PDB file of C-alpha atoms in Angstrom:
ATOM      1  CA  ASN A  14     -31.605 -36.851  13.211  1.00 59.00           C
ATOM      2  CA  ALA A  15     -32.172 -35.660  16.924  1.00 72.00           C
ATOM      3  CA  GLY A  16     -35.171 -38.315  17.955  1.00 93.00           C
ATOM      4  CA  VAL A  17     -35.860 -36.942  21.657  1.00 96.00           C
ATOM      5  CA  THR A  18     -34.145 -34.595  24.141  1.00 96.00           C
ATOM      6  CA  GLN A  19     -34.671 -33.211  27.511  1.00 97.00           C
ATOM      7  CA  THR A  20     -33.514 -30.850  28.325  1.00 96.00           C
ATOM      8  CA  PRO A  21     -32.094 -29.860  31.213  1.00 96.00           C
ATOM      9  CA  LYS A  22     -29.617 -32.968  32.325  1.00 95.00           C
ATOM     10  CA  PHE A  23     -28.467 -32.443  35.452  1.00 96.00           C
ATOM     11  CA  ARG A  24     -30.586 -30.790  38.333  1.00 96.00           C
ATOM     12  CA  VAL A  25     -30.642 -30.168  42.270  1.00 97.00           C
ATOM     13  CA  LEU A  26     -33.925 -28.306  43.698  1.00 96.00           C
ATOM     14  CA  LYS A  27     -33.801 -27.142  47.428  1.00 97.00           C
ATOM     15  CA  THR A  28     -37.314 -28.727  48.599  1.00 97.00           C
ATOM     16  CA  GLY A  29     -40.369 -26.360  47.741  1.00 96.00           C
ATOM     17  CA  GLN A  30     -39.083 -25.519  44.359  1.00 97.00           C
ATOM     18  CA  SER A  31     -40.530 -25.369  40.918  1.00 96.00           C
ATOM     19  CA  MET A  32     -39.149 -26.305  37.939  1.00 95.00           C
ATOM     20  CA  THR A  33     -40.016 -27.433  34.813  1.00 97.00           C
ATOM     21  CA  LEU A  34     -38.765 -30.423  32.687  1.00 97.00           C
ATOM     22  CA  LEU A  35     -38.782 -30.095  28.809  1.00 97.00           C
ATOM     23  CA  CYS A  36     -39.367 -32.819  26.211  1.00 98.00           C
ATOM     24  CA  ALA A  37     -38.953 -32.506  22.365  1.00 97.00           C
ATOM     25  CA  GLN A  38     -39.787 -35.097  19.766  1.00 97.00           C
ATOM     26  CA  ASP A  39     -38.291 -34.425  16.399  1.00 95.00           C
ATOM     27  CA  MET A  40     -40.192 -37.636  14.763  1.00 91.00           C
ATOM     28  CA  ASN A  41     -44.013 -36.189  13.829  1.00 90.00           C
ATOM     29  CA  HIS A  42     -45.058 -38.535  17.116  1.00 90.00           C
ATOM     30  CA  GLU A  43     -48.306 -38.268  18.603  1.00 89.00           C
ATOM     31  CA  TYR A  44     -47.596 -39.831  21.401  1.00 89.00           C
ATOM     32  CA  MET A  45     -45.577 -38.694  24.363  1.00 93.00           C
ATOM     33  CA  TYR A  46     -44.784 -39.537  27.604  1.00 93.00           C
ATOM     34  CA  TRP A  47     -43.312 -39.404  31.441  1.00 95.00           C
ATOM     35  CA  TYR A  48     -41.622 -41.976  33.435  1.00 94.00           C
ATOM     36  CA  ARG A  49     -39.815 -41.907  36.327  1.00 95.00           C
ATOM     37  CA  GLN A  50     -36.697 -44.123  37.057  1.00 93.00           C
ATOM     38  CA  ASP A  51     -35.633 -44.560  41.429  1.00 91.00           C
ATOM     39  CA  PRO A  52     -32.157 -46.340  41.897  1.00 84.00           C
ATOM     40  CA  GLY A  53     -32.666 -50.249  41.135  1.00 77.00           C
ATOM     41  CA  MET A  54     -36.685 -50.547  39.733  1.00 79.00           C
ATOM     42  CA  GLY A  55     -38.060 -50.604  36.488  1.00 81.00           C
ATOM     43  CA  LEU A  56     -40.170 -47.340  35.006  1.00 86.00           C
ATOM     44  CA  ARG A  57     -43.093 -46.225  35.773  1.00 89.00           C
ATOM     45  CA  LEU A  58     -45.523 -43.559  34.585  1.00 89.00           C
ATOM     46  CA  ILE A  59     -46.121 -40.567  35.616  1.00 93.00           C
ATOM     47  CA  HIS A  60     -48.150 -38.652  32.733  1.00 94.00           C
ATOM     48  CA  TYR A  61     -48.548 -39.002  29.021  1.00 91.00           C
ATOM     49  CA  SER A  62     -50.406 -37.443  25.831  1.00 92.00           C
ATOM     50  CA  VAL A  63     -51.824 -38.806  23.239  1.00 88.00           C
ATOM     51  CA  GLY A  64     -52.741 -35.763  20.835  1.00 90.00           C
ATOM     52  CA  GLU A  65     -51.816 -31.898  21.263  1.00 93.00           C
ATOM     53  CA  GLY A  66     -53.689 -30.411  24.427  1.00 93.00           C
ATOM     54  CA  THR A  67     -54.474 -33.349  26.070  1.00 93.00           C
ATOM     55  CA  THR A  68     -53.375 -35.474  28.866  1.00 94.00           C
ATOM     56  CA  ALA A  69     -53.280 -38.071  30.798  1.00 91.00           C
ATOM     57  CA  LYS A  70     -52.585 -38.932  34.239  1.00 90.00           C
ATOM     58  CA  GLY A  71     -50.273 -42.301  35.006  1.00 88.00           C
ATOM     59  CA  GLU A  72     -49.354 -44.619  37.459  1.00 86.00           C
ATOM     60  CA  VAL A  73     -47.562 -42.108  39.295  1.00 93.00           C
ATOM     61  CA  PRO A  74     -49.064 -38.803  38.683  1.00 95.00           C
ATOM     62  CA  ASP A  75     -49.105 -36.952  41.948  1.00 95.00           C
ATOM     63  CA  GLY A  76     -46.973 -34.453  42.760  1.00 95.00           C
ATOM     64  CA  TYR A  77     -46.692 -33.639  38.743  1.00 97.00           C
ATOM     65  CA  ASN A  78     -48.309 -31.618  36.198  1.00 96.00           C
ATOM     66  CA  VAL A  79     -47.690 -31.693  32.184  1.00 97.00           C
ATOM     67  CA  SER A  80     -48.765 -29.754  29.094  1.00 97.00           C
ATOM     68  CA  ARG A  81     -48.587 -30.159  25.563  1.00 97.00           C
ATOM     69  CA  LEU A  82     -48.876 -27.012  23.679  1.00 94.00           C
ATOM     70  CA  LYS A  83     -46.855 -27.696  21.037  1.00 95.00           C
ATOM     71  CA  LYS A  84     -47.332 -31.165  19.474  1.00 95.00           C
ATOM     72  CA  GLN A  85     -43.330 -31.785  19.246  1.00 96.00           C
ATOM     73  CA  ASN A  86     -43.429 -30.742  22.754  1.00 97.00           C
ATOM     74  CA  PHE A  87     -44.340 -32.078  26.319  1.00 98.00           C
ATOM     75  CA  LEU A  88     -43.607 -30.789  29.067  1.00 98.00           C
ATOM     76  CA  LEU A  89     -43.113 -31.747  32.531  1.00 98.00           C
ATOM     77  CA  GLY A  90     -44.007 -29.773  36.354  1.00 97.00           C
ATOM     78  CA  LEU A  91     -43.006 -29.968  39.169  1.00 96.00           C
ATOM     79  CA  GLU A  92     -44.695 -27.161  41.782  1.00 91.00           C
ATOM     80  CA  SER A  93     -43.418 -28.113  44.371  1.00 95.00           C
ATOM     81  CA  ALA A  94     -40.342 -30.391  45.069  1.00 95.00           C
ATOM     82  CA  ALA A  95     -39.770 -32.717  47.268  1.00 96.00           C
ATOM     83  CA  PRO A  96     -36.986 -35.400  48.769  1.00 96.00           C
ATOM     84  CA  SER A  97     -40.006 -37.973  46.670  1.00 95.00           C
ATOM     85  CA  GLN A  98     -39.114 -36.934  43.508  1.00 96.00           C
ATOM     86  CA  THR A  99     -35.467 -37.552  43.857  1.00 96.00           C
ATOM     87  CA  SER A 100     -34.797 -39.624  40.661  1.00 96.00           C
ATOM     88  CA  VAL A 101     -34.489 -40.263  36.703  1.00 96.00           C
ATOM     89  CA  TYR A 102     -36.819 -38.368  34.144  1.00 97.00           C
ATOM     90  CA  PHE A 103     -37.348 -40.457  30.665  1.00 97.00           C
ATOM     91  CA  CYS A 104     -39.256 -38.936  28.269  1.00 97.00           C
ATOM     92  CA  ALA A 105     -41.068 -40.884  25.403  1.00 94.00           C
ATOM     93  CA  SER A 106     -42.262 -40.683  21.955  1.00 92.00           C
ATOM     94  CA  SER A 107     -44.392 -42.732  19.581  1.00 88.00           C
ATOM     95  CA  HIS A 108     -47.135 -42.912  16.541  1.00 81.00           C
ATOM     96  CA  SER A 109     -50.679 -43.187  17.792  1.00 72.00           C
ATOM     97  CA  PRO A 110     -51.163 -47.044  17.567  1.00 65.00           C
ATOM     98  CA  GLY A 111     -53.857 -49.085  16.367  1.00 57.00           C
ATOM     99  CA  THR A 112     -54.032 -50.645  12.918  1.00 48.00           C
ATOM    100  CA  GLY A 113     -50.999 -51.014  10.577  1.00 54.00           C
ATOM    101  CA  SER A 114     -48.107 -52.305  11.540  1.00 57.00           C
ATOM    102  CA  SER A 115     -47.112 -53.054  14.845  1.00 60.00           C
ATOM    103  CA  ALA A 116     -43.982 -50.986  14.317  1.00 64.00           C
ATOM    104  CA  LYS A 117     -46.654 -47.869  15.748  1.00 60.00           C
ATOM    105  CA  ASN A 118     -46.214 -49.095  19.199  1.00 73.00           C
ATOM    106  CA  ILE A 119     -42.355 -48.727  19.087  1.00 84.00           C
ATOM    107  CA  GLN A 120     -41.284 -46.204  21.834  1.00 88.00           C
ATOM    108  CA  TYR A 121     -38.591 -44.372  21.564  1.00 91.00           C
ATOM    109  CA  PHE A 122     -36.519 -42.498  24.324  1.00 95.00           C
ATOM    110  CA  GLY A 123     -34.799 -39.113  25.781  1.00 96.00           C
ATOM    111  CA  ALA A 124     -31.537 -40.019  27.393  1.00 95.00           C
ATOM    112  CA  GLY A 125     -33.009 -38.573  30.897  1.00 96.00           C
ATOM    113  CA  THR A 126     -32.689 -35.807  33.187  1.00 97.00           C
ATOM    114  CA  ARG A 127     -31.341 -36.272  36.738  1.00 96.00           C
ATOM    115  CA  LEU A 128     -32.610 -35.001  39.402  1.00 97.00           C
ATOM    116  CA  SER A 129     -31.655 -34.335  43.349  1.00 96.00           C
ATOM    117  CA  VAL A 130     -34.275 -32.691  45.186  1.00 96.00           C
ATOM    118  CA  LEU A 131     -32.292 -31.536  48.360  1.00 96.00           C
TER     119      LEU A 131
ATOM    120  CA  ASP B   3     -50.856 -56.539  29.921  1.00 57.00           C
ATOM    121  CA  ALA B   4     -49.780 -60.316  30.358  1.00 61.00           C
ATOM    122  CA  LYS B   5     -46.844 -60.548  33.629  1.00 84.00           C
ATOM    123  CA  THR B   6     -43.762 -61.002  32.192  1.00 91.00           C
ATOM    124  CA  THR B   7     -40.756 -62.962  34.462  1.00 93.00           C
ATOM    125  CA  GLN B   8     -36.687 -63.015  33.782  1.00 95.00           C
ATOM    126  CA  PRO B   9     -33.771 -64.629  35.844  1.00 96.00           C
ATOM    127  CA  PRO B  10     -32.696 -61.140  37.282  1.00 95.00           C
ATOM    128  CA  SER B  11     -28.749 -61.529  36.329  1.00 96.00           C
ATOM    129  CA  MET B  12     -26.800 -63.694  33.191  1.00 97.00           C
ATOM    130  CA  ASP B  13     -23.328 -63.269  32.564  1.00 97.00           C
ATOM    131  CA  CYS B  14     -22.152 -64.268  28.931  1.00 96.00           C
ATOM    132  CA  ALA B  15     -18.542 -64.200  27.582  1.00 97.00           C
ATOM    133  CA  GLU B  16     -17.478 -62.088  25.107  1.00 97.00           C
ATOM    134  CA  GLY B  17     -18.118 -62.889  21.238  1.00 96.00           C
ATOM    135  CA  ARG B  18     -20.752 -65.738  22.449  1.00 96.00           C
ATOM    136  CA  ALA B  19     -24.415 -65.505  21.804  1.00 97.00           C
ATOM    137  CA  ALA B  20     -26.566 -64.310  24.889  1.00 97.00           C
ATOM    138  CA  ASN B  21     -29.816 -65.895  25.203  1.00 98.00           C
ATOM    139  CA  LEU B  22     -32.092 -64.158  27.556  1.00 97.00           C
ATOM    140  CA  PRO B  23     -35.421 -66.283  28.594  1.00 97.00           C
ATOM    141  CA  CYS B  24     -39.034 -64.792  29.192  1.00 96.00           C
ATOM    142  CA  ASN B  25     -41.884 -66.170  30.184  1.00 95.00           C
ATOM    143  CA  HIS B  26     -44.641 -65.570  29.286  1.00 92.00           C
ATOM    144  CA  SER B  27     -47.210 -67.693  30.230  1.00 90.00           C
ATOM    145  CA  THR B  28     -51.248 -65.627  30.280  1.00 87.00           C
ATOM    146  CA  ILE B  29     -49.990 -63.753  26.861  1.00 88.00           C
ATOM    147  CA  SER B  30     -52.725 -63.449  24.915  1.00 84.00           C
ATOM    148  CA  GLY B  31     -53.358 -63.634  21.267  1.00 82.00           C
ATOM    149  CA  ASN B  32     -53.172 -60.363  20.449  1.00 79.00           C
ATOM    150  CA  GLU B  33     -50.658 -59.282  22.520  1.00 83.00           C
ATOM    151  CA  TYR B  34     -46.671 -58.716  20.689  1.00 87.00           C
ATOM    152  CA  VAL B  35     -43.521 -59.450  22.660  1.00 91.00           C
ATOM    153  CA  TYR B  36     -41.163 -56.643  22.735  1.00 91.00           C
ATOM    154  CA  TRP B  37     -38.304 -56.376  23.619  1.00 95.00           C
ATOM    155  CA  TYR B  38     -36.196 -53.551  25.167  1.00 95.00           C
ATOM    156  CA  ARG B  39     -32.667 -52.786  26.888  1.00 96.00           C
ATOM    157  CA  GLN B  40     -31.297 -50.257  29.567  1.00 94.00           C
ATOM    158  CA  ILE B  41     -27.346 -49.299  29.061  1.00 93.00           C
ATOM    159  CA  HIS B  42     -26.085 -48.000  32.188  1.00 86.00           C
ATOM    160  CA  SER B  43     -29.304 -45.276  33.089  1.00 76.00           C
ATOM    161  CA  GLN B  44     -29.678 -44.554  29.575  1.00 89.00           C
ATOM    162  CA  GLY B  45     -32.770 -44.348  28.595  1.00 92.00           C
ATOM    163  CA  PRO B  46     -34.359 -47.306  27.102  1.00 93.00           C
ATOM    164  CA  GLN B  47     -33.897 -48.650  23.448  1.00 94.00           C
ATOM    165  CA  TYR B  48     -35.834 -49.829  21.596  1.00 93.00           C
ATOM    166  CA  ILE B  49     -33.896 -54.039  20.225  1.00 96.00           C
ATOM    167  CA  ILE B  50     -37.025 -55.665  18.893  1.00 94.00           C
ATOM    168  CA  HIS B  51     -40.556 -57.302  18.893  1.00 92.00           C
ATOM    169  CA  GLY B  52     -42.697 -59.866  17.653  1.00 91.00           C
ATOM    170  CA  LEU B  53     -46.197 -61.352  17.262  1.00 89.00           C
ATOM    171  CA  LYS B  54     -45.904 -65.146  16.829  1.00 89.00           C
ATOM    172  CA  ASN B  55     -43.035 -65.261  14.111  1.00 86.00           C
ATOM    173  CA  ASN B  56     -39.712 -65.224  14.849  1.00 93.00           C
ATOM    174  CA  GLU B  57     -38.154 -62.331  14.378  1.00 95.00           C
ATOM    175  CA  THR B  58     -34.717 -60.535  13.385  1.00 96.00           C
ATOM    176  CA  ASN B  59     -33.003 -57.369  12.924  1.00 95.00           C
ATOM    177  CA  GLU B  60     -29.522 -56.197  12.625  1.00 94.00           C
ATOM    178  CA  MET B  61     -29.987 -56.156  16.771  1.00 94.00           C
ATOM    179  CA  ALA B  62     -30.548 -59.046  17.540  1.00 97.00           C
ATOM    180  CA  SER B  63     -32.874 -62.172  17.106  1.00 97.00           C
ATOM    181  CA  LEU B  64     -36.261 -63.118  18.903  1.00 97.00           C
ATOM    182  CA  ILE B  65     -38.033 -66.866  18.741  1.00 97.00           C
ATOM    183  CA  ILE B  66     -41.596 -66.738  20.617  1.00 95.00           C
ATOM    184  CA  THR B  67     -42.608 -70.405  21.278  1.00 95.00           C
ATOM    185  CA  GLU B  68     -44.713 -72.373  19.710  1.00 94.00           C
ATOM    186  CA  ASP B  69     -47.232 -71.683  22.101  1.00 93.00           C
ATOM    187  CA  ARG B  70     -46.429 -68.628  22.623  1.00 93.00           C
ATOM    188  CA  LYS B  71     -45.356 -68.735  26.154  1.00 93.00           C
ATOM    189  CA  SER B  72     -42.137 -67.809  26.463  1.00 95.00           C
ATOM    190  CA  SER B  73     -39.800 -65.970  24.123  1.00 96.00           C
ATOM    191  CA  THR B  74     -35.515 -65.978  24.257  1.00 97.00           C
ATOM    192  CA  LEU B  75     -33.511 -62.659  22.770  1.00 98.00           C
ATOM    193  CA  ILE B  76     -30.444 -63.815  21.507  1.00 98.00           C
ATOM    194  CA  LEU B  77     -27.765 -61.437  20.910  1.00 97.00           C
ATOM    195  CA  PRO B  78     -25.600 -62.996  18.161  1.00 96.00           C
ATOM    196  CA  HIS B  79     -22.132 -62.509  18.670  1.00 95.00           C
ATOM    197  CA  ALA B  80     -22.229 -60.412  22.475  1.00 96.00           C
ATOM    198  CA  THR B  81     -19.875 -57.666  23.068  1.00 96.00           C
ATOM    199  CA  LEU B  82     -18.684 -55.916  25.991  1.00 96.00           C
ATOM    200  CA  ARG B  83     -20.823 -53.002  25.060  1.00 95.00           C
ATOM    201  CA  ASP B  84     -23.748 -55.195  24.874  1.00 97.00           C
ATOM    202  CA  THR B  85     -23.401 -55.316  29.010  1.00 97.00           C
ATOM    203  CA  ALA B  86     -27.325 -53.455  29.719  1.00 96.00           C
ATOM    204  CA  VAL B  87     -30.278 -54.581  31.567  1.00 94.00           C
ATOM    205  CA  TYR B  88     -32.632 -56.268  29.230  1.00 96.00           C
ATOM    206  CA  TYR B  89     -36.334 -55.750  29.533  1.00 94.00           C
ATOM    207  CA  CYS B  90     -39.347 -58.825  27.904  1.00 94.00           C
ATOM    208  CA  ILE B  91     -42.653 -56.543  27.732  1.00 90.00           C
ATOM    209  CA  VAL B  92     -46.180 -58.349  26.119  1.00 87.00           C
ATOM    210  CA  ARG B  93     -48.680 -55.464  25.477  1.00 79.00           C
ATOM    211  CA  GLU B  94     -51.380 -55.039  22.942  1.00 68.00           C
ATOM    212  CA  ASP B  95     -50.678 -53.363  19.608  1.00 59.00           C
ATOM    213  CA  ASN B  96     -53.300 -51.047  19.564  1.00 55.00           C
ATOM    214  CA  TYR B  97     -52.647 -50.408  23.341  1.00 53.00           C
ATOM    215  CA  GLY B  98     -51.228 -46.551  23.724  1.00 52.00           C
ATOM    216  CA  GLN B  99     -50.311 -46.245  27.038  1.00 62.00           C
ATOM    217  CA  ASN B 100     -47.397 -47.069  28.978  1.00 61.00           C
ATOM    218  CA  PHE B 101     -44.829 -49.971  28.405  1.00 68.00           C
ATOM    219  CA  VAL B 102     -44.915 -51.604  31.907  1.00 75.00           C
ATOM    220  CA  PHE B 103     -40.927 -52.444  32.133  1.00 80.00           C
ATOM    221  CA  GLY B 104     -40.262 -54.667  35.500  1.00 80.00           C
ATOM    222  CA  PRO B 105     -36.853 -55.126  36.718  1.00 84.00           C
ATOM    223  CA  GLY B 106     -35.855 -56.959  34.374  1.00 92.00           C
ATOM    224  CA  THR B 107     -32.595 -59.092  33.267  1.00 96.00           C
ATOM    225  CA  ARG B 108     -29.189 -57.741  34.207  1.00 95.00           C
ATOM    226  CA  LEU B 109     -26.638 -58.789  31.182  1.00 97.00           C
ATOM    227  CA  SER B 110     -22.423 -59.028  31.725  1.00 97.00           C
ATOM    228  CA  VAL B 111     -20.259 -59.584  29.302  1.00 97.00           C
ATOM    229  CA  LEU B 112     -16.921 -60.333  30.264  1.00 96.00           C
ATOM    230  CA  PRO B 113     -14.159 -60.257  28.238  1.00 94.00           C
TER     231      PRO B 113
END
């Protein structure tokens, strides 16, 4: 059972380059999330998706775009990378919340993508 | 979501119980307490959660005070592999957006 898989694990970009980070989950979760974590800090939400074809902004969305064309995949794009986007990026997924078990609110995280922008 | 306060760091001897406190004095009646941990920059890992009753699973126990204004995560027999940053998060069950991860508590398990 793979859970949440992120690719690539590491990447170095030059300023102005573009790239896409891929997140895939095999738990049939409705919700997916992209976070970034800077050194010594907690995670901050970039964008999230509540279902296929829908996305929404989180706390720090500027400079990023996302797409959720398939339920199991959530893509994070950097159109023109900047040094300030050097960070570790984590993807997570969860069931849709609401009535029923509170366990639906549990988010499961991938191993992360370490991105350096020079 | 209610704000949480945790000590920045704690030490624990290997084999002893690790008790990690969390204050959430503004918690509302429908907010749950969740605990996650992050080992050496890996993805955060879910540990346990609860509403008002004490909870136990294979990883840990969660003790929530009667007034729900604070809680304690207990790792009964800490090992070196439990060295991590532990995050206490309070949020509603039906709030489907992000978990707000603060600085957490850095637990060091010492041999």
